[in-house]
Short mmCIF file of C-alpha atoms and ligand atoms in Angstrom, two decimals:
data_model
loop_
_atom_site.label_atom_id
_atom_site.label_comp_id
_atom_site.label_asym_id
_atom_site.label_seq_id
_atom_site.Cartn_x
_atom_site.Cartn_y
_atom_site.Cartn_z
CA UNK A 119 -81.21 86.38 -114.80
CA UNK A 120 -82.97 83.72 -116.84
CA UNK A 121 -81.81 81.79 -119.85
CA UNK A 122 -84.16 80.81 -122.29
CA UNK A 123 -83.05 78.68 -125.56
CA UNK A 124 -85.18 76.92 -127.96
CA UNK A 125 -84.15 73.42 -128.75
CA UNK A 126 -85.05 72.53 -132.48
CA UNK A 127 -84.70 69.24 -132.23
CA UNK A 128 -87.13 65.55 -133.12
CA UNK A 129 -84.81 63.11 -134.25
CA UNK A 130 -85.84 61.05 -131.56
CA UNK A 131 -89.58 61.57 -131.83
CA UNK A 132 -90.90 58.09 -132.45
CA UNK A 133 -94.39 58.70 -134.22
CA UNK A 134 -94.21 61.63 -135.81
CA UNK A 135 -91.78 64.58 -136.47
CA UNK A 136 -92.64 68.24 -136.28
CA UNK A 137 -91.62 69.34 -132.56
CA UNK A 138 -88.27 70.89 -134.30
CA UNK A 139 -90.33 73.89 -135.15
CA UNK A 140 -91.75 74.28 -132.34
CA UNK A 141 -89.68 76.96 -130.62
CA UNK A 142 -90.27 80.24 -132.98
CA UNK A 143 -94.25 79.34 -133.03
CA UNK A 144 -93.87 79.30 -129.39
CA UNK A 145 -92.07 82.67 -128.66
CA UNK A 146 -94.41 84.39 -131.66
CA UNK A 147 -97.37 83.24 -129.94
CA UNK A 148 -96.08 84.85 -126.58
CA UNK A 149 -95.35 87.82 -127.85
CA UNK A 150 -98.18 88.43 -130.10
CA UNK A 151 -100.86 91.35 -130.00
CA UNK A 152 -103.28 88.95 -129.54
CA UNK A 153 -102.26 89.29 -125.71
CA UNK A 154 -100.16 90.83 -122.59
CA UNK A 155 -97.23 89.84 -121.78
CA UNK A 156 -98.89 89.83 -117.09
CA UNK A 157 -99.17 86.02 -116.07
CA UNK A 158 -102.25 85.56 -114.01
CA UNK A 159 -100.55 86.98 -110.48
CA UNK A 160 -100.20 90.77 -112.06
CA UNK A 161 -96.55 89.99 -112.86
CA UNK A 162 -95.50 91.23 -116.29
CA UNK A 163 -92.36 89.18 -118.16
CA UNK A 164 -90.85 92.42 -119.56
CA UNK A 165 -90.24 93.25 -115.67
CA UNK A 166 -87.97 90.18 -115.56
CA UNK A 167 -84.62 89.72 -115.92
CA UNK A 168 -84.04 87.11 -119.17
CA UNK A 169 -81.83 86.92 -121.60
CA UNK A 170 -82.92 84.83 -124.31
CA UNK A 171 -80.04 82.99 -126.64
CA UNK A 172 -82.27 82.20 -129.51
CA UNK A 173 -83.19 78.90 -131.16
CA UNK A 174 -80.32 76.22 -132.27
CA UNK A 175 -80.69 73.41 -134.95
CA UNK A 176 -79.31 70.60 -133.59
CA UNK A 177 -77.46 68.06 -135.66
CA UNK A 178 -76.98 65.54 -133.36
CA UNK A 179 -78.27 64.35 -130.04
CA UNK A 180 -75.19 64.40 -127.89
CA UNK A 181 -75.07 68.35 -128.91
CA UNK A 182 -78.02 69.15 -126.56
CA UNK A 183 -75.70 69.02 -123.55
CA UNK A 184 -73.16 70.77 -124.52
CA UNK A 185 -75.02 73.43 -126.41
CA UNK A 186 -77.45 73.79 -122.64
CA UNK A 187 -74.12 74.11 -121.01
CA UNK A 188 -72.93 76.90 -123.49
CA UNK A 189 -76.03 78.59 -123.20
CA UNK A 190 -76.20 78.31 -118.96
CA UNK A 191 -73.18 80.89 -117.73
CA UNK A 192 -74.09 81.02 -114.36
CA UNK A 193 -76.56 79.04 -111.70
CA UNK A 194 -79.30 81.34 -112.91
CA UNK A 195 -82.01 79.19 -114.08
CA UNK A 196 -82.79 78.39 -117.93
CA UNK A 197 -85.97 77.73 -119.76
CA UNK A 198 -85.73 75.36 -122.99
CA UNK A 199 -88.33 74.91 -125.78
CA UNK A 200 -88.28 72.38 -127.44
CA UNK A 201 -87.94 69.82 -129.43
CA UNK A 202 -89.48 66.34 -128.50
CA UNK A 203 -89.09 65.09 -125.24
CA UNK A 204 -85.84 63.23 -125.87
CA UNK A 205 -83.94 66.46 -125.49
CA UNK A 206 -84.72 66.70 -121.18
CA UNK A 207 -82.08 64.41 -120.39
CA UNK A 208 -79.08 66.39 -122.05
CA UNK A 209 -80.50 69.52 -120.68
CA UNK A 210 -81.04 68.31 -117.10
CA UNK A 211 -76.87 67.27 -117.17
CA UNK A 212 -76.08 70.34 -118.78
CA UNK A 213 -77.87 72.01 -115.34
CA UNK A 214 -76.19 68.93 -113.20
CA UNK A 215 -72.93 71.15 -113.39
CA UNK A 216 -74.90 73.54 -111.02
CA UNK A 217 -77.42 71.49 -109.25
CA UNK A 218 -76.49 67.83 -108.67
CA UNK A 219 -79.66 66.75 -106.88
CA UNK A 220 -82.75 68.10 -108.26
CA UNK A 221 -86.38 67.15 -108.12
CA UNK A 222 -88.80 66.58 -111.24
CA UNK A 223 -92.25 67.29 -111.71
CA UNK A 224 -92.82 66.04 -114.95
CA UNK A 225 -96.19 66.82 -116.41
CA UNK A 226 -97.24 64.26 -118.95
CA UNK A 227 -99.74 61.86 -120.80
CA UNK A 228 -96.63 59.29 -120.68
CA UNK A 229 -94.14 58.02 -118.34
CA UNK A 230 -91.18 58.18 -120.55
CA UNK A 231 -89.39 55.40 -118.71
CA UNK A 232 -88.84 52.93 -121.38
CA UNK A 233 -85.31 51.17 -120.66
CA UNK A 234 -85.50 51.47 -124.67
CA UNK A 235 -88.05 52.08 -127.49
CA UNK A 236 -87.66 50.44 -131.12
CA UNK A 237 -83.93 49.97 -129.90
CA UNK A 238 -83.07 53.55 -129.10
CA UNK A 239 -82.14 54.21 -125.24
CA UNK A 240 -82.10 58.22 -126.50
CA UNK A 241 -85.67 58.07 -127.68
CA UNK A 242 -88.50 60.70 -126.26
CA UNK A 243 -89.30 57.42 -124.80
CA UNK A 244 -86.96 56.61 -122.56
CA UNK A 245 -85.53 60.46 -121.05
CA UNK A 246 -86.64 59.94 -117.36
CA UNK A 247 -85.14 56.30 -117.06
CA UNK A 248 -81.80 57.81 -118.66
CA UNK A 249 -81.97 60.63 -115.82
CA UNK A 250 -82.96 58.00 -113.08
CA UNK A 251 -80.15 55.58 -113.69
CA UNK A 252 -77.46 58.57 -113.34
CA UNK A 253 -79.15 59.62 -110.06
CA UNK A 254 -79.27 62.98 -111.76
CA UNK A 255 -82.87 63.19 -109.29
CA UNK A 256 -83.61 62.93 -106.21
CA UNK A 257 -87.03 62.80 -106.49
CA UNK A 258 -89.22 62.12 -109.52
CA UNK A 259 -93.15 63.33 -109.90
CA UNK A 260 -94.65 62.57 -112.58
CA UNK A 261 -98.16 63.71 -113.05
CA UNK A 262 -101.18 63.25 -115.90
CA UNK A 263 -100.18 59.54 -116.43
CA UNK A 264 -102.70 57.59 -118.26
CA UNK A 265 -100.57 55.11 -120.48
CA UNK A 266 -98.60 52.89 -117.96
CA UNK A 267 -97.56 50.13 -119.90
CA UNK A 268 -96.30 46.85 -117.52
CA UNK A 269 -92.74 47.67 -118.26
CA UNK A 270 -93.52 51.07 -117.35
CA UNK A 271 -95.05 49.94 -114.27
CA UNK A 272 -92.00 47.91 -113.45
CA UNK A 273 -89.54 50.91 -114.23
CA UNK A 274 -91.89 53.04 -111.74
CA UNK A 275 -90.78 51.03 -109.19
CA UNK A 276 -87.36 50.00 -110.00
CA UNK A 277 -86.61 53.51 -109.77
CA UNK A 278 -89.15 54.59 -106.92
CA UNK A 279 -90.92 57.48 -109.03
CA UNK A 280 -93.63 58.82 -107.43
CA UNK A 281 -96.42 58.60 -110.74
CA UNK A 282 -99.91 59.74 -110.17
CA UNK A 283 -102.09 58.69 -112.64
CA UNK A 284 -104.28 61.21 -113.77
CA UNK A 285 -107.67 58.78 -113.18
CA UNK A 286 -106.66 59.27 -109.25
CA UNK A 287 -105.80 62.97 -109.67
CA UNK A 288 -106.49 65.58 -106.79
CA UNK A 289 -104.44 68.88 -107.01
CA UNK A 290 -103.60 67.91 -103.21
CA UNK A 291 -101.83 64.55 -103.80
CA UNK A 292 -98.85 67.29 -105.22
CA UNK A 293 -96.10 66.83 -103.05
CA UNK A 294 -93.79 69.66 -101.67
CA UNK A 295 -90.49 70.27 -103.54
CA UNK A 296 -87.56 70.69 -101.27
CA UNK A 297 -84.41 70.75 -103.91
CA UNK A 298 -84.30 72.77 -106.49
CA UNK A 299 -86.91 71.86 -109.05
CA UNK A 300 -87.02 71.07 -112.62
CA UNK A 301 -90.44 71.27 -114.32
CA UNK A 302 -90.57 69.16 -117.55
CA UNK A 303 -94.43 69.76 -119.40
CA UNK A 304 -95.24 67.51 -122.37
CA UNK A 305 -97.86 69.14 -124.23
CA UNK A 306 -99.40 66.19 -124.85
CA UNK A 307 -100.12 66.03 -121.07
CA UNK A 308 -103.08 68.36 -122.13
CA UNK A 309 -106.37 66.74 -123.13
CA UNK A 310 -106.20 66.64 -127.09
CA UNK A 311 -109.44 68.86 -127.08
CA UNK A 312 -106.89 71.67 -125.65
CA UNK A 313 -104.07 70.75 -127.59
CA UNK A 314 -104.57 69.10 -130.58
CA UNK A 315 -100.98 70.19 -131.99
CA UNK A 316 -98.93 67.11 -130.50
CA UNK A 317 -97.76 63.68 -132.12
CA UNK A 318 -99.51 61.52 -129.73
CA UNK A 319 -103.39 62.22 -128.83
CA UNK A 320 -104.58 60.58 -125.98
CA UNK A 321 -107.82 61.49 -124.32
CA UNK A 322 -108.92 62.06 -120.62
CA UNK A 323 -106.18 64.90 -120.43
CA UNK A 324 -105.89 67.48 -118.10
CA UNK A 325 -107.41 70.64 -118.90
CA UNK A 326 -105.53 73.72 -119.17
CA UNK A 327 -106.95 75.29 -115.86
CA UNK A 328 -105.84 72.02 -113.97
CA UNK A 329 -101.93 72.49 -115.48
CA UNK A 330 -102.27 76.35 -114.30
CA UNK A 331 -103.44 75.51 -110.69
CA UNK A 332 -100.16 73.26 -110.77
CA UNK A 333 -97.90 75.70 -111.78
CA UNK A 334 -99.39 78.31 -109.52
CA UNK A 335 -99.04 76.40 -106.48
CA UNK A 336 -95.19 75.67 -106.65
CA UNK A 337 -93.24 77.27 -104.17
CA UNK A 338 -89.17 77.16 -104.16
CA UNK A 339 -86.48 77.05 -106.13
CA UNK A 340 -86.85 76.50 -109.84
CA UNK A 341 -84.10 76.00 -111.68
CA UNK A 342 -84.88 74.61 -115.31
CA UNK A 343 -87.93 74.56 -116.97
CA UNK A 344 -88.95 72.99 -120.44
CA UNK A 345 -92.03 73.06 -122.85
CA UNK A 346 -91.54 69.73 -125.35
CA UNK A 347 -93.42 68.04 -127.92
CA UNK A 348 -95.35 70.90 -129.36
CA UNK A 349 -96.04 69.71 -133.10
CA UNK A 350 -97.13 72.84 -135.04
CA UNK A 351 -97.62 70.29 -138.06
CA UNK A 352 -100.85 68.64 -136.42
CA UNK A 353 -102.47 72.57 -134.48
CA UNK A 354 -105.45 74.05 -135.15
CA UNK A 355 -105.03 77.91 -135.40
CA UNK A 356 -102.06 78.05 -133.58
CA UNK A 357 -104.29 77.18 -130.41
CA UNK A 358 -101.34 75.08 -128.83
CA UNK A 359 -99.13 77.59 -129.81
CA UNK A 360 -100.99 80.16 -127.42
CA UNK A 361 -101.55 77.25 -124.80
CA UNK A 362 -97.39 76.80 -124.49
CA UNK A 363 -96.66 80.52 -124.63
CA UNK A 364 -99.55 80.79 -121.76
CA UNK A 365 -97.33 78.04 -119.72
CA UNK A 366 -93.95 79.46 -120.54
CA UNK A 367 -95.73 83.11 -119.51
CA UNK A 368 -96.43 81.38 -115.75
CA UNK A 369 -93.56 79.28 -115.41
CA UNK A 370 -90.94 81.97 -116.59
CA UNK A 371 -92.78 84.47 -113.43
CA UNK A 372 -92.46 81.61 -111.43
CA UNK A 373 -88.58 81.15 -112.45
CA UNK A 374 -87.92 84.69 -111.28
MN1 MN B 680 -93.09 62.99 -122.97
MN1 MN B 681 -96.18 62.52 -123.87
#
Protein backbone atom coordinates (compact mmCIF):
# COMPACT_ATOMS: atom_id res chain seq x y z
CA UNK A 1 0.00 0.00 0.00
CA UNK A 2 0.80 3.67 -0.46
CA UNK A 3 -0.53 6.69 1.34
CA UNK A 4 -0.86 9.74 -0.42
CA UNK A 5 -2.24 13.09 1.41
CA UNK A 6 -2.12 16.55 0.20
CA UNK A 7 -0.87 19.06 2.65
CA UNK A 8 -2.65 22.53 2.12
CA UNK A 9 -0.54 24.38 3.91
CA UNK A 10 1.93 28.09 3.35
CA UNK A 11 1.86 29.79 6.48
CA UNK A 12 5.39 29.52 6.57
CA UNK A 13 6.14 30.48 2.98
CA UNK A 14 8.30 33.55 3.33
CA UNK A 15 7.85 35.43 -0.12
CA UNK A 16 4.85 34.60 -1.32
CA UNK A 17 1.73 32.45 -0.49
CA UNK A 18 -0.11 30.20 -2.89
CA UNK A 19 1.50 26.57 -2.33
CA UNK A 20 -1.83 25.82 -0.09
CA UNK A 21 -3.60 25.08 -3.31
CA UNK A 22 -1.36 23.27 -4.65
CA UNK A 23 -2.51 19.72 -3.94
CA UNK A 24 -6.02 19.44 -6.01
CA UNK A 25 -4.15 21.23 -9.17
CA UNK A 26 -1.68 18.57 -8.68
CA UNK A 27 -3.85 15.35 -8.55
CA UNK A 28 -6.25 17.04 -11.52
CA UNK A 29 -3.31 17.45 -13.59
CA UNK A 30 -2.37 13.66 -13.03
CA UNK A 31 -5.36 12.42 -13.75
CA UNK A 32 -6.37 14.45 -16.63
CA UNK A 33 -7.21 13.28 -20.33
CA UNK A 34 -4.58 15.22 -21.41
CA UNK A 35 -2.43 12.00 -20.51
CA UNK A 36 -1.88 8.19 -19.21
CA UNK A 37 -1.68 7.39 -16.12
CA UNK A 38 2.21 4.58 -17.43
CA UNK A 39 5.39 6.40 -15.94
CA UNK A 40 8.18 6.15 -18.41
CA UNK A 41 9.22 2.25 -17.40
CA UNK A 42 5.64 0.81 -18.84
CA UNK A 43 4.32 0.81 -15.26
CA UNK A 44 0.77 2.11 -14.99
CA UNK A 45 -0.35 3.84 -11.34
CA UNK A 46 -3.87 2.29 -11.49
CA UNK A 47 -1.83 -1.17 -11.17
CA UNK A 48 -0.61 0.07 -7.76
CA UNK A 49 -1.71 -0.37 -4.58
CA UNK A 50 -2.60 3.44 -3.01
CA UNK A 51 -4.95 4.62 -1.04
CA UNK A 52 -5.20 8.21 -1.18
CA UNK A 53 -6.69 10.19 2.13
CA UNK A 54 -7.48 13.38 0.39
CA UNK A 55 -6.29 16.94 0.98
CA UNK A 56 -6.38 18.60 4.70
CA UNK A 57 -6.42 22.43 5.53
CA UNK A 58 -4.18 22.87 8.07
CA UNK A 59 -4.70 25.43 10.78
CA UNK A 60 -1.67 25.29 12.42
CA UNK A 61 1.86 24.10 11.92
CA UNK A 62 2.31 21.64 14.73
CA UNK A 63 -0.90 19.77 13.04
CA UNK A 64 1.26 18.47 10.13
CA UNK A 65 2.69 15.75 12.37
CA UNK A 66 0.06 14.56 13.82
CA UNK A 67 -2.30 14.72 10.90
CA UNK A 68 0.98 12.54 8.70
CA UNK A 69 0.81 10.21 11.60
CA UNK A 70 -3.09 9.80 11.33
CA UNK A 71 -2.88 9.43 7.81
CA UNK A 72 0.36 6.67 7.93
CA UNK A 73 -1.40 3.25 9.53
CA UNK A 74 1.22 1.06 8.78
CA UNK A 75 5.17 1.18 7.55
CA UNK A 76 3.81 1.36 4.02
CA UNK A 77 5.23 4.36 2.52
CA UNK A 78 3.26 7.82 2.05
CA UNK A 79 3.45 10.47 -0.57
CA UNK A 80 2.55 14.22 0.58
CA UNK A 81 1.74 17.23 -1.64
CA UNK A 82 2.11 20.02 -0.52
CA UNK A 83 2.17 22.98 0.85
CA UNK A 84 5.51 25.02 1.07
CA UNK A 85 8.46 23.42 2.09
CA UNK A 86 8.07 24.11 5.80
CA UNK A 87 5.69 21.19 6.07
CA UNK A 88 8.86 18.23 5.42
CA UNK A 89 9.95 18.38 8.83
CA UNK A 90 6.52 17.39 10.57
CA UNK A 91 6.04 14.81 7.96
CA UNK A 92 9.50 13.23 8.14
CA UNK A 93 8.69 12.72 12.33
CA UNK A 94 5.38 11.65 11.61
CA UNK A 95 7.39 8.67 9.39
CA UNK A 96 10.25 8.65 12.34
CA UNK A 97 7.63 6.40 14.26
CA UNK A 98 8.50 3.76 11.51
CA UNK A 99 11.87 4.58 10.24
CA UNK A 100 14.24 6.26 12.73
CA UNK A 101 17.25 6.63 10.44
CA UNK A 102 16.47 7.64 7.03
CA UNK A 103 18.39 9.22 4.21
CA UNK A 104 17.35 12.49 2.19
CA UNK A 105 17.74 13.39 -1.23
CA UNK A 106 16.41 16.64 -1.30
CA UNK A 107 16.04 18.16 -4.71
CA UNK A 108 16.18 21.91 -4.60
CA UNK A 109 17.21 25.49 -5.84
CA UNK A 110 17.83 26.16 -1.90
CA UNK A 111 19.43 24.60 0.98
CA UNK A 112 16.77 25.18 3.47
CA UNK A 113 19.19 25.15 6.38
CA UNK A 114 18.64 28.47 7.88
CA UNK A 115 19.05 28.06 11.85
CA UNK A 116 16.09 30.75 11.40
CA UNK A 117 14.57 33.09 8.74
CA UNK A 118 12.89 36.59 9.70
CA UNK A 119 12.78 34.94 13.28
CA UNK A 120 10.84 31.82 12.48
CA UNK A 121 12.85 28.39 13.16
CA UNK A 122 9.45 26.68 11.36
CA UNK A 123 9.92 28.66 8.20
CA UNK A 124 10.26 26.79 4.54
CA UNK A 125 13.59 28.12 5.34
CA UNK A 126 14.89 26.37 7.87
CA UNK A 127 13.09 22.40 7.49
CA UNK A 128 16.40 20.47 6.86
CA UNK A 129 18.36 22.16 9.84
CA UNK A 130 15.17 21.34 12.10
CA UNK A 131 15.49 17.56 10.79
CA UNK A 132 19.39 17.62 11.17
CA UNK A 133 19.51 18.78 14.75
CA UNK A 134 16.99 15.81 15.82
CA UNK A 135 19.24 13.32 13.96
CA UNK A 136 15.99 12.38 12.30
CA UNK A 137 18.83 11.56 9.07
CA UNK A 138 21.42 9.78 8.64
CA UNK A 139 22.46 11.07 5.63
CA UNK A 140 21.48 14.29 3.86
CA UNK A 141 21.78 14.93 -0.21
CA UNK A 142 20.86 17.75 -1.30
CA UNK A 143 21.02 18.37 -4.97
CA UNK A 144 20.30 21.57 -7.57
CA UNK A 145 21.89 24.04 -5.04
CA UNK A 146 22.65 27.33 -6.48
CA UNK A 147 21.90 29.87 -3.54
CA UNK A 148 24.38 28.95 -0.70
CA UNK A 149 24.37 31.79 1.38
CA UNK A 150 27.66 31.86 4.06
CA UNK A 151 25.43 30.81 6.86
CA UNK A 152 24.23 28.20 4.67
CA UNK A 153 27.63 27.21 3.92
CA UNK A 154 28.44 27.05 7.58
CA UNK A 155 25.20 24.94 8.42
CA UNK A 156 26.43 22.50 5.45
CA UNK A 157 29.11 21.67 7.43
CA UNK A 158 28.02 21.90 10.92
CA UNK A 159 25.75 19.26 10.04
CA UNK A 160 27.96 17.29 7.38
CA UNK A 161 25.27 17.44 4.43
CA UNK A 162 26.49 16.24 1.47
CA UNK A 163 25.23 19.54 -1.04
CA UNK A 164 26.11 19.42 -4.65
CA UNK A 165 25.74 22.48 -6.22
CA UNK A 166 24.12 22.30 -9.35
CA UNK A 167 27.19 24.44 -11.27
CA UNK A 168 29.33 21.06 -10.45
CA UNK A 169 26.45 18.72 -11.34
CA UNK A 170 27.11 15.20 -13.02
CA UNK A 171 24.21 12.63 -12.67
CA UNK A 172 27.22 10.32 -11.35
CA UNK A 173 28.28 12.40 -8.28
CA UNK A 174 24.58 10.75 -6.90
CA UNK A 175 25.47 8.70 -4.15
CA UNK A 176 23.91 5.23 -3.31
CA UNK A 177 21.09 5.18 -0.70
CA UNK A 178 21.45 2.45 1.82
CA UNK A 179 18.47 3.34 4.51
CA UNK A 180 15.35 3.83 3.61
CA UNK A 181 14.99 6.99 1.60
CA UNK A 182 12.99 10.05 1.72
CA UNK A 183 12.82 12.13 -1.48
CA UNK A 184 11.89 15.80 -0.77
CA UNK A 185 11.50 17.85 -4.56
CA UNK A 186 11.07 21.64 -4.39
CA UNK A 187 9.63 22.67 -7.53
CA UNK A 188 11.54 25.46 -7.61
CA UNK A 189 14.56 23.11 -8.05
CA UNK A 190 13.36 23.22 -11.77
CA UNK A 191 14.77 25.94 -14.02
CA UNK A 192 11.97 28.75 -13.97
CA UNK A 193 11.70 28.26 -17.85
CA UNK A 194 10.11 24.69 -16.77
CA UNK A 195 8.35 25.82 -13.92
CA UNK A 196 7.43 29.14 -13.73
CA UNK A 197 4.53 28.38 -11.06
CA UNK A 198 6.80 28.71 -7.80
CA UNK A 199 7.39 31.72 -5.28
CA UNK A 200 11.01 31.95 -5.80
CA UNK A 201 12.53 32.00 -9.55
CA UNK A 202 15.96 31.40 -9.78
CA UNK A 203 17.67 30.60 -13.02
CA UNK A 204 20.31 27.94 -14.12
CA UNK A 205 17.76 25.17 -12.93
CA UNK A 206 17.71 21.78 -13.74
CA UNK A 207 15.70 20.75 -16.54
CA UNK A 208 12.96 18.40 -16.24
CA UNK A 209 14.81 15.47 -18.09
CA UNK A 210 17.81 15.92 -15.58
CA UNK A 211 15.13 15.53 -12.35
CA UNK A 212 13.68 12.31 -14.33
CA UNK A 213 17.16 10.65 -14.87
CA UNK A 214 17.39 11.20 -10.94
CA UNK A 215 14.40 9.67 -10.04
CA UNK A 216 14.88 6.82 -12.46
CA UNK A 217 18.10 5.82 -11.18
CA UNK A 218 17.13 5.27 -7.42
CA UNK A 219 17.23 1.92 -6.31
CA UNK A 220 15.93 0.79 -2.62
CA UNK A 221 13.70 1.46 -0.23
CA UNK A 222 11.54 4.54 -0.45
CA UNK A 223 9.62 5.35 2.17
CA UNK A 224 8.17 9.03 1.96
CA UNK A 225 8.05 11.13 -0.81
CA UNK A 226 6.92 14.88 -1.14
CA UNK A 227 6.21 17.45 -4.01
CA UNK A 228 6.33 21.22 -2.18
CA UNK A 229 6.20 24.67 -3.20
CA UNK A 230 4.06 24.40 -6.25
CA UNK A 231 2.38 28.02 -6.48
CA UNK A 232 -0.57 27.68 -8.92
CA UNK A 233 -0.96 31.60 -8.33
CA UNK A 234 2.31 32.46 -10.42
CA UNK A 235 1.80 29.04 -13.55
CA UNK A 236 1.42 29.43 -16.90
CA UNK A 237 -1.29 26.99 -18.26
CA UNK A 238 -1.09 24.75 -15.59
CA UNK A 239 2.44 23.73 -17.09
CA UNK A 240 3.87 23.10 -13.46
CA UNK A 241 0.87 21.52 -12.64
CA UNK A 242 1.60 18.72 -15.36
CA UNK A 243 5.44 18.91 -14.47
CA UNK A 244 4.54 17.76 -10.53
CA UNK A 245 1.89 15.25 -11.55
CA UNK A 246 4.74 13.90 -14.15
CA UNK A 247 7.13 13.59 -10.86
CA UNK A 248 4.53 12.25 -8.50
CA UNK A 249 3.59 9.69 -11.69
CA UNK A 250 7.57 8.37 -11.41
CA UNK A 251 8.13 8.64 -7.89
CA UNK A 252 4.75 6.96 -6.79
CA UNK A 253 6.06 3.66 -9.44
CA UNK A 254 9.14 4.01 -7.80
CA UNK A 255 7.39 3.88 -4.16
CA UNK A 256 5.80 0.58 -5.12
MN1 LIG B 1 12.71 24.34 -0.47
MN1 LIG C 1 13.41 26.19 -3.05
Amino acid sequence: MIYIQGISYDDKSSYQRGAKLAPPLIRKALYSESSNLFAENGVSLSSLDMADKGDFLIPDYFDIETTTKANLEDKSPIFTLGGDHSITYPVIRAISMYYPQIDILHIDAHADLYDEFEGDKYSHACPFARIMEEGLAKNLVQVGIRTLSNHQREQVKKFGVKTLELRDWELSKLPYFENPLYISLDMDAFDPAYAPGVSHYEPGGFTARQVLQIIQQLKGNIVGADIVEYNPTKDHHDMTAFLAAKMMKEILVRMA
